[in-house]
Amino acid sequence: MDKMWSGRFSSGASNLLDEFNASIMYDRKLYREDIEGSLAHAKMLAEQGILTQEELQQIQDGLAQVKKEIESGEFEWKISDEDLHMGIEKRLTAIIGDTGKKLHTARSRNDQVAVDFRRFVLRKNKVIADALRLLMKEVLVVAQKHTATLIPGMTHLQHAQPINFGFHLGAYLAMFKRDIERFESSYERNNISPLGCAALAGTPHNVDRQMTAELLGFDSVSVNCLDTVSDRDFALEILFNISTMMMHISRLSEELVLWSSYEFGFVELSDEYSTGSSIMPQKKNPDVPELLRGKTGRVYGALIGLLTVMKGLPLAYNKDTQEDKEGVFDAVETAEISLEILKEAIKTMQVKPHNMEKACAIGHLSATDLADYLVEKCAIPFREAHFITGRAVAKGEELGVDLSKMEFKYLKEIDGRIHEDVMEYLGLRHSMDARTSEGGTAQIRTKEQLAYFENFLQGDK
């Protein structure tokens, strides 16, 4: 029997159990974190007199060889070893002998995997936040070029009010900023060390948890070992953060799909990030944003999957928790490639201001401005002003002309209190620039907002 835990058993595990029970073929992704954790643990054991300096050196040299073998592809990952912890420890023992068997003193696979997985997730919080910053920079570049470009602002996917394209993209900058803050907050909240909790109740060995925490870059050690070995909140948080981020990406992707259609014609995605049809030679398909929408559902599945795994587990560690990693690994990889390809798609797309501004002349976007004019300049109560404006819109529909281009005589017929200066208020650009309240779409306000996001990206929060 070659299991390190096999002393209590009289017969070996079946091959079927080995295959069902093993996680080594995917958790080996954590080899770097596992080796670093073992090095810190061994150094602490030596500092506490549990290992000799000679034994520490043997372990350090042996783990260096194991790492080299893994990274060169020489290392043999075996299903029978169950997980990467056992696989690495067995290889270490084969290299340095019985000293390798001392490495597991004062720790359990429970706190070992908690350290490895937590450090992986913490690292990926930073990686994804950095990738989000790069995406924000590209969106910001486009937004800064188009603070004077009119585009229909919509509600219910119906033309509502004229805004500028920089302002529209600023909404996504706000979303991505919140996403970054979530990843950063998760990092700070979860940067605590599980090492030294052992199986669930701590260890009688004279360990120094603060030392290993410092060696591994943790801010502190966990407070309650029973909670620590079974806690996967940090994994749930990164899945939630990725899911929320992908929801934002999916919303932008939906607009890119619409905007790149002939019906809108607001943008054209580059040939590099578009595909064609196998049967229709004229097609240029927005596959990148379409796939981004689809991958959003994929990461939602990972979040719901882990929530379901964790919802009924008694304390402390249970084997169910082994199902925590594959979904996180997949979601992280999905997030990383999604951010990279969206950044490039944004960077290389062509914006078509003429089509955007042309669309603003459809749908009576300055109707609210007429109502506001009646309230402000004619002292008409808003509800009455709303009714009068509705009649003006109906007249425009009858004439086949947008309210912004309607002749003054028709407005005067609708209500004699309307003066000729109303025509200035109905201009689309005037309408956009009139919205000067903080956070509004006026060009001066949009530039303030974009400067705010630029400062954020430069580190001034």
Short mmCIF file of C-alpha atoms in Angstrom, two decimals:
data_model
loop_
_atom_site.label_atom_id
_atom_site.label_comp_id
_atom_site.label_asym_id
_atom_site.label_seq_id
_atom_site.Cartn_x
_atom_site.Cartn_y
_atom_site.Cartn_z
CA MET A 1 0.00 0.00 0.00
CA ASP A 2 1.47 3.36 -1.02
CA LYS A 3 -1.02 5.76 0.59
CA MET A 4 0.53 7.92 3.27
CA TRP A 5 -2.60 7.46 5.36
CA SER A 6 -2.89 3.68 4.80
CA GLY A 7 -1.76 2.51 8.25
CA ARG A 8 -5.32 2.16 9.52
CA PHE A 9 -6.48 0.15 6.48
CA SER A 10 -6.14 -3.56 5.79
CA SER A 11 -6.63 -3.36 2.04
CA GLY A 12 -5.81 -0.85 -0.65
CA ALA A 13 -8.20 1.54 -2.36
CA SER A 14 -9.79 0.41 -5.61
CA ASN A 15 -8.70 1.98 -8.86
CA LEU A 16 -12.23 3.36 -9.22
CA LEU A 17 -11.95 5.10 -5.84
CA ASP A 18 -8.54 6.47 -6.81
CA GLU A 19 -10.01 8.00 -9.94
CA PHE A 20 -13.11 9.34 -8.18
CA ASN A 21 -11.25 10.65 -5.12
CA ALA A 22 -8.25 12.27 -6.79
CA SER A 23 -7.85 15.98 -7.42
CA ILE A 24 -4.21 15.88 -8.49
CA MET A 25 -4.89 16.35 -12.18
CA TYR A 26 -6.28 19.84 -11.60
CA ASP A 27 -5.01 20.98 -8.19
CA ARG A 28 -1.44 20.59 -9.45
CA LYS A 29 -2.01 24.12 -10.74
CA LEU A 30 -1.26 25.12 -7.13
CA TYR A 31 2.25 23.58 -7.11
CA ARG A 32 3.97 26.95 -6.70
CA GLU A 33 1.84 27.93 -3.72
CA ASP A 34 2.26 24.45 -2.21
CA ILE A 35 6.04 24.49 -2.42
CA GLU A 36 6.26 28.04 -1.08
CA GLY A 37 3.99 27.06 1.82
CA SER A 38 6.14 24.03 2.59
CA LEU A 39 9.31 26.10 2.54
CA ALA A 40 7.83 28.59 5.00
CA HIS A 41 6.54 25.77 7.21
CA ALA A 42 9.94 24.03 7.22
CA LYS A 43 11.76 27.26 8.06
CA MET A 44 9.41 27.83 10.98
CA LEU A 45 9.86 24.24 12.21
CA ALA A 46 13.63 24.74 12.18
CA GLU A 47 13.33 28.09 13.98
CA GLN A 48 11.25 26.35 16.66
CA GLY A 49 13.75 23.51 17.03
CA ILE A 50 11.42 20.88 15.53
CA LEU A 51 13.75 20.43 12.55
CA THR A 52 17.53 20.76 12.55
CA GLN A 53 19.25 23.22 10.26
CA GLU A 54 20.65 20.29 8.32
CA GLU A 55 17.15 18.86 7.85
CA LEU A 56 15.87 22.26 6.78
CA GLN A 57 18.58 22.49 4.14
CA GLN A 58 17.74 19.03 2.86
CA ILE A 59 14.07 19.95 2.55
CA GLN A 60 14.87 23.25 0.83
CA ASP A 61 17.16 21.54 -1.68
CA GLY A 62 14.67 18.75 -2.26
CA LEU A 63 11.75 21.09 -2.85
CA ALA A 64 13.88 23.13 -5.25
CA GLN A 65 14.47 19.96 -7.25
CA VAL A 66 10.78 19.07 -7.17
CA LYS A 67 9.89 22.54 -8.45
CA LYS A 68 12.45 22.23 -11.23
CA GLU A 69 11.05 18.84 -12.26
CA ILE A 70 7.48 20.17 -12.32
CA GLU A 71 8.37 23.20 -14.42
CA SER A 72 10.46 21.16 -16.85
CA GLY A 73 7.70 18.58 -17.29
CA GLU A 74 9.72 15.73 -15.78
CA PHE A 75 7.52 15.35 -12.71
CA GLU A 76 5.14 12.40 -12.87
CA TRP A 77 1.68 13.22 -11.57
CA LYS A 78 -0.05 10.05 -10.38
CA ILE A 79 -3.76 9.57 -9.72
CA SER A 80 -2.82 7.23 -6.86
CA ASP A 81 -1.24 10.15 -5.01
CA GLU A 82 -4.69 11.78 -4.68
CA ASP A 83 -3.59 15.42 -4.62
CA LEU A 84 -0.60 17.60 -5.29
CA HIS A 85 0.31 17.74 -1.59
CA MET A 86 0.84 13.99 -1.42
CA GLY A 87 2.46 13.89 -4.84
CA ILE A 88 5.02 16.55 -3.93
CA GLU A 89 5.69 15.08 -0.49
CA LYS A 90 6.22 11.57 -1.90
CA ARG A 91 8.66 12.87 -4.50
CA LEU A 92 10.47 14.93 -1.87
CA THR A 93 10.84 11.86 0.34
CA ALA A 94 12.12 9.84 -2.60
CA ILE A 95 14.79 12.51 -3.18
CA ILE A 96 15.97 13.22 0.39
CA GLY A 97 14.83 10.16 2.35
CA ASP A 98 13.19 10.07 5.75
CA THR A 99 13.72 13.78 6.37
CA GLY A 100 10.99 14.37 3.83
CA LYS A 101 8.55 12.59 6.13
CA LYS A 102 9.16 15.21 8.83
CA LEU A 103 7.87 18.10 6.72
CA HIS A 104 4.24 17.39 7.56
CA THR A 105 4.84 17.79 11.30
CA ALA A 106 2.32 20.20 12.87
CA ARG A 107 0.17 20.59 9.79
CA SER A 108 -2.65 18.80 7.97
CA ARG A 109 -3.67 18.70 4.35
CA ASN A 110 -6.65 20.74 5.59
CA ASP A 111 -4.61 23.82 6.48
CA GLN A 112 -2.14 23.07 3.69
CA VAL A 113 -4.76 23.26 0.94
CA ALA A 114 -6.37 26.24 2.65
CA VAL A 115 -3.04 28.08 2.41
CA ASP A 116 -2.37 27.07 -1.18
CA PHE A 117 -5.81 27.84 -2.52
CA ARG A 118 -6.15 31.08 -0.58
CA ARG A 119 -2.82 32.38 -1.86
CA PHE A 120 -3.75 31.44 -5.43
CA VAL A 121 -7.05 33.32 -5.13
CA LEU A 122 -5.40 36.32 -3.49
CA ARG A 123 -2.85 36.50 -6.29
CA LYS A 124 -5.59 36.29 -8.92
CA ASN A 125 -7.54 39.09 -7.24
CA LYS A 126 -4.58 41.33 -8.01
CA VAL A 127 -4.04 39.96 -11.52
CA ILE A 128 -7.67 40.54 -12.49
CA ALA A 129 -7.75 44.00 -10.91
CA ASP A 130 -4.66 44.94 -12.92
CA ALA A 131 -6.24 43.60 -16.12
CA LEU A 132 -9.37 45.63 -15.39
CA ARG A 133 -7.23 48.75 -15.12
CA LEU A 134 -5.79 48.09 -18.57
CA LEU A 135 -9.30 47.66 -19.97
CA MET A 136 -10.41 50.88 -18.28
CA LYS A 137 -7.51 52.75 -19.87
CA GLU A 138 -8.58 51.70 -23.36
CA VAL A 139 -12.22 52.61 -22.70
CA LEU A 140 -11.07 55.94 -21.28
CA VAL A 141 -9.01 56.70 -24.40
CA VAL A 142 -12.10 56.25 -26.59
CA ALA A 143 -14.32 58.19 -24.20
CA GLN A 144 -11.97 61.18 -24.09
CA LYS A 145 -12.10 61.44 -27.88
CA HIS A 146 -15.89 61.56 -27.98
CA THR A 147 -17.13 63.98 -25.32
CA ALA A 148 -18.70 66.05 -28.12
CA THR A 149 -20.10 63.12 -30.11
CA LEU A 150 -23.87 62.92 -29.73
CA ILE A 151 -25.52 59.53 -29.25
CA PRO A 152 -29.09 58.66 -28.27
CA GLY A 153 -29.36 57.97 -24.57
CA MET A 154 -31.92 55.22 -24.13
CA THR A 155 -34.31 53.72 -21.62
CA HIS A 156 -36.24 50.56 -22.48
CA LEU A 157 -34.00 50.51 -25.59
CA GLN A 158 -36.03 53.49 -26.83
CA HIS A 159 -34.58 56.89 -27.68
CA ALA A 160 -34.79 59.07 -24.57
CA GLN A 161 -32.39 62.03 -24.39
CA PRO A 162 -29.26 63.12 -26.26
CA ILE A 163 -26.02 62.35 -24.46
CA ASN A 164 -22.42 62.21 -25.61
CA PHE A 165 -20.57 58.97 -26.34
CA GLY A 166 -17.87 59.73 -23.77
CA PHE A 167 -20.57 60.00 -21.12
CA HIS A 168 -22.04 56.67 -22.23
CA LEU A 169 -18.66 54.95 -21.95
CA GLY A 170 -18.18 56.66 -18.60
CA ALA A 171 -20.98 54.49 -17.24
CA TYR A 172 -18.86 51.41 -17.97
CA LEU A 173 -15.81 53.07 -16.44
CA ALA A 174 -17.85 53.49 -13.26
CA MET A 175 -18.81 49.80 -13.34
CA PHE A 176 -15.23 48.64 -13.88
CA LYS A 177 -13.99 50.92 -11.08
CA ARG A 178 -16.41 49.22 -8.69
CA ASP A 179 -15.20 45.85 -9.94
CA ILE A 180 -11.59 46.78 -9.19
CA GLU A 181 -12.56 47.96 -5.72
CA ARG A 182 -14.32 44.64 -5.05
CA PHE A 183 -11.23 42.62 -5.99
CA GLU A 184 -9.03 44.87 -3.88
CA SER A 185 -11.39 44.69 -0.92
CA SER A 186 -11.51 40.90 -1.16
CA TYR A 187 -7.72 40.77 -1.14
CA GLU A 188 -7.47 42.89 1.98
CA ARG A 189 -10.24 41.03 3.83
CA ASN A 190 -8.95 37.54 3.06
CA ASN A 191 -5.21 38.02 3.39
CA ILE A 192 -4.98 35.91 6.57
CA SER A 193 -2.97 32.75 7.09
CA PRO A 194 -4.57 29.35 7.77
CA LEU A 195 -1.21 27.63 8.33
CA GLY A 196 -0.90 26.16 11.80
CA CYS A 197 -4.56 25.29 12.15
CA ALA A 198 -3.72 21.68 11.25
CA ALA A 199 -6.80 19.47 10.80
CA LEU A 200 -9.30 21.68 12.64
CA ALA A 201 -8.22 22.34 16.24
CA GLY A 202 -4.69 23.65 16.03
CA THR A 203 -1.59 21.67 16.99
CA PRO A 204 0.20 20.80 20.25
CA HIS A 205 3.55 21.49 18.59
CA ASN A 206 5.25 24.76 19.46
CA VAL A 207 4.63 26.49 16.14
CA ASP A 208 4.93 30.16 15.28
CA ARG A 209 1.97 31.04 13.07
CA GLN A 210 2.96 34.69 12.88
CA MET A 211 6.30 33.72 11.37
CA THR A 212 4.81 31.62 8.58
CA ALA A 213 2.21 34.30 7.93
CA GLU A 214 4.94 36.88 7.42
CA LEU A 215 7.02 34.56 5.25
CA LEU A 216 4.02 33.93 2.97
CA GLY A 217 2.95 37.58 2.73
CA PHE A 218 -0.18 37.35 4.87
CA ASP A 219 -1.22 40.34 6.98
CA SER A 220 -2.22 38.21 9.97
CA VAL A 221 -3.25 34.72 11.07
CA SER A 222 -6.80 33.43 11.25
CA VAL A 223 -8.64 33.62 14.57
CA ASN A 224 -10.54 30.32 14.77
CA CYS A 225 -9.05 27.13 13.35
CA LEU A 226 -12.38 25.30 13.11
CA ASP A 227 -13.66 27.96 10.75
CA THR A 228 -10.38 28.40 8.92
CA VAL A 229 -9.90 24.92 7.49
CA SER A 230 -13.42 24.81 6.07
CA ASP A 231 -13.74 28.47 5.03
CA ARG A 232 -14.13 29.06 1.30
CA ASP A 233 -15.58 32.55 1.49
CA PHE A 234 -12.49 33.87 -0.28
CA ALA A 235 -13.22 31.55 -3.22
CA LEU A 236 -16.88 32.53 -3.26
CA GLU A 237 -15.88 36.18 -3.21
CA ILE A 238 -13.64 35.93 -6.24
CA LEU A 239 -16.38 34.02 -8.07
CA PHE A 240 -18.93 36.70 -7.14
CA ASN A 241 -16.50 39.45 -8.15
CA ILE A 242 -15.82 37.76 -11.48
CA SER A 243 -19.53 37.16 -12.04
CA THR A 244 -20.36 40.81 -11.38
CA MET A 245 -17.50 41.95 -13.60
CA MET A 246 -18.63 39.61 -16.38
CA MET A 247 -22.17 40.93 -16.03
CA HIS A 248 -20.79 44.40 -16.71
CA ILE A 249 -18.73 43.07 -19.62
CA SER A 250 -21.83 41.32 -20.96
CA ARG A 251 -23.82 44.55 -20.88
CA LEU A 252 -21.10 46.34 -22.84
CA SER A 253 -20.86 43.35 -25.20
CA GLU A 254 -24.60 43.50 -25.85
CA GLU A 255 -24.25 47.12 -26.85
CA LEU A 256 -21.27 46.35 -29.08
CA VAL A 257 -23.36 43.71 -30.85
CA LEU A 258 -26.18 46.22 -31.36
CA TRP A 259 -23.90 49.11 -32.26
CA SER A 260 -22.04 47.07 -34.89
CA SER A 261 -25.25 46.02 -36.67
CA TYR A 262 -26.41 47.75 -39.85
CA GLU A 263 -29.47 48.99 -37.95
CA PHE A 264 -27.24 51.04 -35.63
CA GLY A 265 -23.90 51.38 -37.42
CA PHE A 266 -22.36 53.18 -34.45
CA VAL A 267 -19.12 51.17 -34.41
CA GLU A 268 -17.27 48.68 -36.58
CA LEU A 269 -15.24 45.97 -34.92
CA SER A 270 -11.85 45.33 -36.49
CA ASP A 271 -11.28 42.36 -38.77
CA GLU A 272 -8.86 41.00 -36.17
CA TYR A 273 -11.69 40.51 -33.70
CA SER A 274 -14.52 39.52 -36.03
CA THR A 275 -15.37 36.34 -37.90
CA GLY A 276 -17.16 35.42 -41.11
CA SER A 277 -19.87 33.00 -42.15
CA SER A 278 -19.32 29.56 -43.67
CA ILE A 279 -22.11 30.19 -46.19
CA MET A 280 -22.71 33.96 -46.43
CA PRO A 281 -19.59 35.71 -47.79
CA GLN A 282 -20.77 39.19 -46.85
CA LYS A 283 -21.04 38.51 -43.11
CA LYS A 284 -18.84 40.11 -40.46
CA ASN A 285 -19.92 38.65 -37.16
CA PRO A 286 -19.26 40.21 -33.72
CA ASP A 287 -18.18 36.88 -32.22
CA VAL A 288 -16.01 38.43 -29.50
CA PRO A 289 -18.83 40.29 -27.69
CA GLU A 290 -21.20 37.38 -28.34
CA LEU A 291 -18.79 34.93 -26.70
CA LEU A 292 -18.26 37.32 -23.81
CA ARG A 293 -22.03 37.30 -23.20
CA GLY A 294 -21.99 33.51 -23.28
CA LYS A 295 -19.01 33.13 -20.95
CA THR A 296 -20.84 35.23 -18.38
CA GLY A 297 -23.25 32.34 -17.85
CA ARG A 298 -20.28 30.02 -17.47
CA VAL A 299 -18.83 31.92 -14.50
CA TYR A 300 -22.30 32.27 -12.96
CA GLY A 301 -22.40 28.47 -12.98
CA ALA A 302 -19.13 28.28 -11.06
CA LEU A 303 -20.46 30.64 -8.38
CA ILE A 304 -23.75 28.80 -7.96
CA GLY A 305 -21.91 25.47 -7.97
CA LEU A 306 -19.64 26.40 -5.07
CA LEU A 307 -22.45 28.04 -3.11
CA THR A 308 -24.36 24.77 -3.46
CA VAL A 309 -21.37 22.71 -2.33
CA MET A 310 -20.87 24.84 0.77
CA LYS A 311 -24.46 25.35 1.86
CA GLY A 312 -24.93 22.16 3.91
CA LEU A 313 -21.47 21.29 5.19
CA PRO A 314 -21.04 20.63 8.92
CA LEU A 315 -17.84 21.86 10.51
CA ALA A 316 -15.06 21.40 9.83
CA TYR A 317 -13.47 20.11 6.61
CA ASN A 318 -15.44 17.75 4.37
CA LYS A 319 -14.37 16.08 1.14
CA ASP A 320 -17.13 18.00 -0.68
CA THR A 321 -14.84 21.01 -0.40
CA GLN A 322 -12.53 19.41 -2.95
CA GLU A 323 -15.09 20.62 -5.50
CA ASP A 324 -14.04 24.22 -4.80
CA LYS A 325 -11.14 24.52 -7.24
CA GLU A 326 -12.10 23.57 -10.78
CA GLY A 327 -14.83 26.21 -10.99
CA VAL A 328 -12.52 28.88 -9.62
CA PHE A 329 -9.68 27.89 -11.96
CA ASP A 330 -12.04 28.01 -14.94
CA ALA A 331 -13.65 31.30 -13.90
CA VAL A 332 -10.26 32.94 -13.38
CA GLU A 333 -9.01 31.81 -16.78
CA THR A 334 -12.24 32.99 -18.37
CA ALA A 335 -11.94 36.38 -16.67
CA GLU A 336 -8.34 36.85 -17.74
CA ILE A 337 -8.85 36.08 -21.43
CA SER A 338 -12.16 37.98 -21.50
CA LEU A 339 -10.53 41.15 -20.17
CA GLU A 340 -7.64 40.85 -22.59
CA ILE A 341 -9.72 40.30 -25.72
CA LEU A 342 -12.30 42.96 -24.82
CA LYS A 343 -9.46 45.44 -24.29
CA GLU A 344 -8.10 44.70 -27.75
CA ALA A 345 -11.55 44.79 -29.37
CA ILE A 346 -12.19 48.24 -27.86
CA LYS A 347 -8.73 49.45 -28.82
CA THR A 348 -9.12 48.44 -32.48
CA MET A 349 -12.79 49.24 -33.14
CA GLN A 350 -13.84 52.16 -35.34
CA VAL A 351 -16.33 54.67 -33.92
CA LYS A 352 -18.76 56.27 -36.39
CA PRO A 353 -19.84 59.65 -34.95
CA HIS A 354 -21.89 60.60 -38.02
CA ASN A 355 -24.20 57.62 -37.60
CA MET A 356 -24.50 58.24 -33.85
CA GLU A 357 -25.48 61.88 -34.34
CA LYS A 358 -27.83 61.01 -37.19
CA ALA A 359 -29.66 58.63 -34.87
CA CYS A 360 -30.20 61.45 -32.38
CA ALA A 361 -32.54 63.14 -34.85
CA ILE A 362 -34.98 60.26 -34.47
CA GLY A 363 -37.31 59.82 -31.52
CA HIS A 364 -37.82 63.42 -30.33
CA LEU A 365 -34.89 63.35 -27.88
CA SER A 366 -35.38 66.98 -26.89
CA ALA A 367 -38.96 66.49 -25.70
CA THR A 368 -37.93 66.77 -22.06
CA ASP A 369 -36.22 70.04 -22.91
CA LEU A 370 -39.50 71.44 -24.23
CA ALA A 371 -41.24 70.46 -21.00
CA ASP A 372 -38.44 72.03 -18.94
CA TYR A 373 -38.65 75.19 -21.08
CA LEU A 374 -42.41 75.47 -20.44
CA VAL A 375 -41.83 75.16 -16.70
CA GLU A 376 -38.86 77.53 -16.53
CA LYS A 377 -39.72 80.18 -19.11
CA CYS A 378 -43.51 80.06 -19.26
CA ALA A 379 -44.31 79.29 -15.59
CA ILE A 380 -46.45 76.33 -16.60
CA PRO A 381 -46.84 73.51 -14.02
CA PHE A 382 -44.83 70.43 -15.00
CA ARG A 383 -47.81 68.10 -15.45
CA GLU A 384 -49.41 70.57 -17.85
CA ALA A 385 -46.07 71.09 -19.58
CA HIS A 386 -45.77 67.31 -19.96
CA PHE A 387 -49.19 67.19 -21.68
CA ILE A 388 -48.34 70.08 -24.02
CA THR A 389 -45.07 68.42 -24.95
CA GLY A 390 -46.92 65.19 -25.68
CA ARG A 391 -49.12 67.08 -28.13
CA ALA A 392 -46.02 68.57 -29.76
CA VAL A 393 -44.52 65.10 -30.19
CA ALA A 394 -47.79 63.86 -31.70
CA LYS A 395 -47.68 66.79 -34.15
CA GLY A 396 -44.13 65.88 -35.08
CA GLU A 397 -45.20 62.31 -35.76
CA GLU A 398 -48.02 63.62 -37.94
CA LEU A 399 -45.63 65.83 -39.91
CA GLY A 400 -42.88 63.22 -40.05
CA VAL A 401 -40.37 65.56 -38.46
CA ASP A 402 -38.33 65.31 -35.27
CA LEU A 403 -39.22 67.77 -32.50
CA SER A 404 -35.70 69.23 -32.67
CA LYS A 405 -36.37 70.31 -36.28
CA MET A 406 -40.05 71.31 -36.03
CA GLU A 407 -40.94 74.78 -37.27
CA PHE A 408 -41.85 77.28 -34.56
CA LYS A 409 -45.29 77.97 -36.04
CA TYR A 410 -46.51 74.48 -35.18
CA LEU A 411 -45.37 74.81 -31.57
CA LYS A 412 -47.10 78.22 -31.34
CA GLU A 413 -50.33 76.65 -32.59
CA ILE A 414 -50.18 74.05 -29.84
CA ASP A 415 -49.78 76.63 -27.07
CA GLY A 416 -49.62 80.40 -27.53
CA ARG A 417 -47.42 80.84 -24.46
CA ILE A 418 -44.45 79.34 -26.28
CA HIS A 419 -41.93 81.92 -27.49
CA GLU A 420 -39.56 81.70 -30.44
CA ASP A 421 -36.51 81.28 -28.19
CA VAL A 422 -37.76 77.74 -27.61
CA MET A 423 -35.93 76.70 -30.79
CA GLU A 424 -32.60 77.13 -29.05
CA TYR A 425 -33.72 74.80 -26.27
CA LEU A 426 -34.79 72.10 -28.72
CA GLY A 427 -31.36 71.82 -30.34
CA LEU A 428 -29.85 68.40 -29.62
CA ARG A 429 -26.43 69.70 -28.64
CA HIS A 430 -28.01 72.34 -26.42
CA SER A 431 -30.07 69.60 -24.81
CA MET A 432 -26.99 67.53 -24.08
CA ASP A 433 -24.96 70.45 -22.75
CA ALA A 434 -27.85 71.79 -20.66
CA ARG A 435 -27.57 68.82 -18.27
CA THR A 436 -24.93 70.37 -16.06
CA SER A 437 -25.96 68.82 -12.76
CA GLU A 438 -23.17 66.84 -11.11
CA GLY A 439 -22.82 63.52 -12.90
CA GLY A 440 -24.73 64.79 -15.92
CA THR A 441 -23.99 64.44 -19.62
CA ALA A 442 -23.00 68.05 -20.36
CA GLN A 443 -19.60 68.02 -22.00
CA ILE A 444 -18.03 69.94 -19.11
CA ARG A 445 -19.41 67.39 -16.63
CA THR A 446 -18.37 64.45 -18.80
CA LYS A 447 -14.80 65.73 -18.90
CA GLU A 448 -14.85 66.03 -15.10
CA GLN A 449 -16.01 62.44 -14.82
CA LEU A 450 -13.35 61.16 -17.20
CA ALA A 451 -10.70 63.11 -15.27
CA TYR A 452 -11.96 61.40 -12.10
CA PHE A 453 -11.50 57.95 -13.67
CA GLU A 454 -8.09 58.93 -15.00
CA ASN A 455 -7.02 59.98 -11.50
CA PHE A 456 -8.30 56.66 -10.17
CA LEU A 457 -6.20 54.75 -12.69
CA GLN A 458 -3.18 56.81 -11.70
CA GLY A 459 -3.63 55.75 -8.09
CA ASP A 460 -5.44 58.81 -6.74
CA LYS A 461 -8.57 57.25 -5.22
#
